[in-house]
């Protein structure tokens, strides 16, 4: 099967497995695991922050970040389909007691004006305090879209003016950095806390990081323990992270180029794809114009040996390129997907 369901579908390469096998380990709860310590140092630098904390998943990373930044009853502002709002089971409310203020906007990118309109000034007794702005880059639900540096900086400036705390859900921030051709630190340094996922485009079996100032990371380490995420010989998995940061970052450009080629091939074959929306490793396909329901479309694709997946949009599926997808897979997908969906080539 050509598995384009998600960039989480990768399995560790032989080289990554060798790095895992050779890992030096220790008790990471006591910060005695040299490989975890190395990963945390490298990740902090990469993300333009002073310190980073290794955690098992990007969901845990986000939830820790929000709890560090807010108090129960505070509000977190984010795009309405952001991962923290639609895919973490209400975690911001459950773990941090936060109220959620969703913003509607194209491509997952909101504006300074939207923040100003949403911002509530508390009266101390009745009105909840707007405390956190959360940015997702790249933005999953909109199809891996990238915040342009000037848009991001304008939102950050407004956030600072309003004394808001800034969270970056940077699960795929390295995709954003590679797509823009800038160091990830150029994006990450603007935020109070940045999270990064290792088990998406970077190809690790698990792992994520929360990064910020040493003061905030003291709190993050306490919460990691509270959430049951403090581990023991975690260098076994951190070694995959160290390997990935060395070998799998620049190559994200290959995933982006393959997604672009896939999108163009599908478009030429009459599959409804909006080419201008393909900015990183996601291609969204609208099956409604083909007269198909998404479940039906997925079934037909599976019969042809291609895996796509649902999105939050009721008629759109997505194909995601990753480390385990090569040029040949893309050639075959360009043949098989239009056939499965009954698309007619454009004249
Ligand atoms: C933007 C974003 N943030 C966070 C996560 C959470 O990652 P995980 O499910 O590995 O915890 C995801 C997963 O898809 C995501 O897309």
PDB file of N, CA, C and O and ligand atoms in Angstrom, residues 57-59 62 83 88 136 140 169 171-172 197 199-200, ligand 1:
ATOM      1  N   UNK A  57       4.920  12.760  23.608  1.00  0.00           N
ATOM      2  CA  UNK A  57       4.099  13.102  22.429  1.00  0.00           C
ATOM      3  C   UNK A  57       3.929  14.610  22.277  1.00  0.00           C
ATOM      4  O   UNK A  57       4.050  15.371  23.248  1.00  0.00           O
ATOM      5  N   UNK A  58       3.568  15.003  21.055  1.00  0.00           N
ATOM      6  CA  UNK A  58       3.333  16.429  20.790  1.00  0.00           C
ATOM      7  C   UNK A  58       2.061  16.902  21.475  1.00  0.00           C
ATOM      8  O   UNK A  58       1.937  18.088  21.823  1.00  0.00           O
ATOM      9  N   UNK A  59       1.105  16.007  21.673  1.00  0.00           N
ATOM     10  CA  UNK A  59      -0.099  16.398  22.411  1.00  0.00           C
ATOM     11  C   UNK A  59       0.280  16.753  23.844  1.00  0.00           C
ATOM     12  O   UNK A  59      -0.131  17.796  24.374  1.00  0.00           O
ATOM     13  N   UNK A  62       1.996  20.144  23.896  1.00  0.00           N
ATOM     14  CA  UNK A  62       1.061  21.279  23.812  1.00  0.00           C
ATOM     15  C   UNK A  62       0.323  21.491  25.128  1.00  0.00           C
ATOM     16  O   UNK A  62       0.150  22.620  25.588  1.00  0.00           O
ATOM     17  N   UNK A  83      -5.040  22.207  16.110  1.00  0.00           N
ATOM     18  CA  UNK A  83      -4.958  20.878  16.740  1.00  0.00           C
ATOM     19  C   UNK A  83      -5.350  20.947  18.208  1.00  0.00           C
ATOM     20  O   UNK A  83      -6.045  20.064  18.717  1.00  0.00           O
ATOM     21  N   UNK A  88      -7.322  17.359  20.628  1.00  0.00           N
ATOM     22  CA  UNK A  88      -6.662  17.003  21.893  1.00  0.00           C
ATOM     23  C   UNK A  88      -7.708  16.778  22.983  1.00  0.00           C
ATOM     24  O   UNK A  88      -7.458  17.018  24.168  1.00  0.00           O
ATOM     25  N   UNK A 136      -0.334  27.814  15.065  1.00  0.00           N
ATOM     26  CA  UNK A 136       0.071  26.474  14.591  1.00  0.00           C
ATOM     27  C   UNK A 136       0.779  26.635  13.247  1.00  0.00           C
ATOM     28  O   UNK A 136       0.201  27.164  12.304  1.00  0.00           O
ATOM     29  N   UNK A 140      -2.096  22.249  10.293  1.00  0.00           N
ATOM     30  CA  UNK A 140      -2.520  20.932   9.830  1.00  0.00           C
ATOM     31  C   UNK A 140      -3.845  20.982   9.059  1.00  0.00           C
ATOM     32  O   UNK A 140      -3.915  20.595   7.888  1.00  0.00           O
ATOM     33  N   UNK A 169       2.424  25.960  18.383  1.00  0.00           N
ATOM     34  CA  UNK A 169       2.320  24.521  18.141  1.00  0.00           C
ATOM     35  C   UNK A 169       3.163  24.273  16.899  1.00  0.00           C
ATOM     36  O   UNK A 169       2.705  24.411  15.769  1.00  0.00           O
ATOM     37  N   UNK A 171       4.534  21.472  15.936  1.00  0.00           N
ATOM     38  CA  UNK A 171       4.667  20.044  15.635  1.00  0.00           C
ATOM     39  C   UNK A 171       5.407  19.882  14.304  1.00  0.00           C
ATOM     40  O   UNK A 171       6.301  19.052  14.188  1.00  0.00           O
ATOM     41  N   UNK A 172       5.029  20.729  13.306  1.00  0.00           N
ATOM     42  CA  UNK A 172       5.695  20.679  11.989  1.00  0.00           C
ATOM     43  C   UNK A 172       6.409  21.993  11.666  1.00  0.00           C
ATOM     44  O   UNK A 172       6.455  22.411  10.515  1.00  0.00           O
ATOM     45  N   UNK A 197       7.314  18.157  17.228  1.00  0.00           N
ATOM     46  CA  UNK A 197       7.058  16.713  17.210  1.00  0.00           C
ATOM     47  C   UNK A 197       8.182  15.998  16.459  1.00  0.00           C
ATOM     48  O   UNK A 197       8.588  16.439  15.384  1.00  0.00           O
ATOM     49  N   UNK A 199       7.847  12.658  15.698  1.00  0.00           N
ATOM     50  CA  UNK A 199       7.329  11.451  15.031  1.00  0.00           C
ATOM     51  C   UNK A 199       6.466  11.764  13.812  1.00  0.00           C
ATOM     52  O   UNK A 199       5.660  10.943  13.395  1.00  0.00           O
ATOM     53  N   UNK A 200       6.684  12.937  13.218  1.00  0.00           N
ATOM     54  CA  UNK A 200       5.989  13.246  11.957  1.00  0.00           C
ATOM     55  C   UNK A 200       7.048  13.224  10.856  1.00  0.00           C
ATOM     56  O   UNK A 200       7.670  12.184  10.652  1.00  0.00           O
TER      57      UNK A 200
HETATM   58  C1  LIG B   1      -0.287  20.498  14.581  1.00  0.00           C
HETATM   59  C2  LIG B   1      -0.239  19.302  15.486  1.00  0.00           C
HETATM   60  N1  LIG B   1       0.045  19.463  16.776  1.00  0.00           N
HETATM   61  C3  LIG B   1       0.108  18.417  17.616  1.00  0.00           C
HETATM   62  C4  LIG B   1      -0.112  17.138  17.194  1.00  0.00           C
HETATM   63  C5  LIG B   1      -0.083  16.001  18.176  1.00  0.00           C
HETATM   64  O1  LIG B   1       0.781  14.983  17.874  1.00  0.00           O
HETATM   65  P1  LIG B   1       0.629  13.534  18.554  1.00  0.00           P
HETATM   66  O2  LIG B   1      -0.679  12.968  18.065  1.00  0.00           O
HETATM   67  O3  LIG B   1       1.795  12.782  18.045  1.00  0.00           O
HETATM   68  O4  LIG B   1       0.627  13.730  20.029  1.00  0.00           O
HETATM   69  C6  LIG B   1      -0.418  16.917  15.844  1.00  0.00           C
HETATM   70  C7  LIG B   1      -0.678  15.549  15.341  1.00  0.00           C
HETATM   71  O5  LIG B   1      -1.112  15.338  14.245  1.00  0.00           O
HETATM   72  C8  LIG B   1      -0.501  18.026  14.968  1.00  0.00           C
HETATM   73  O6  LIG B   1      -0.789  17.880  13.668  1.00  0.00           O
END
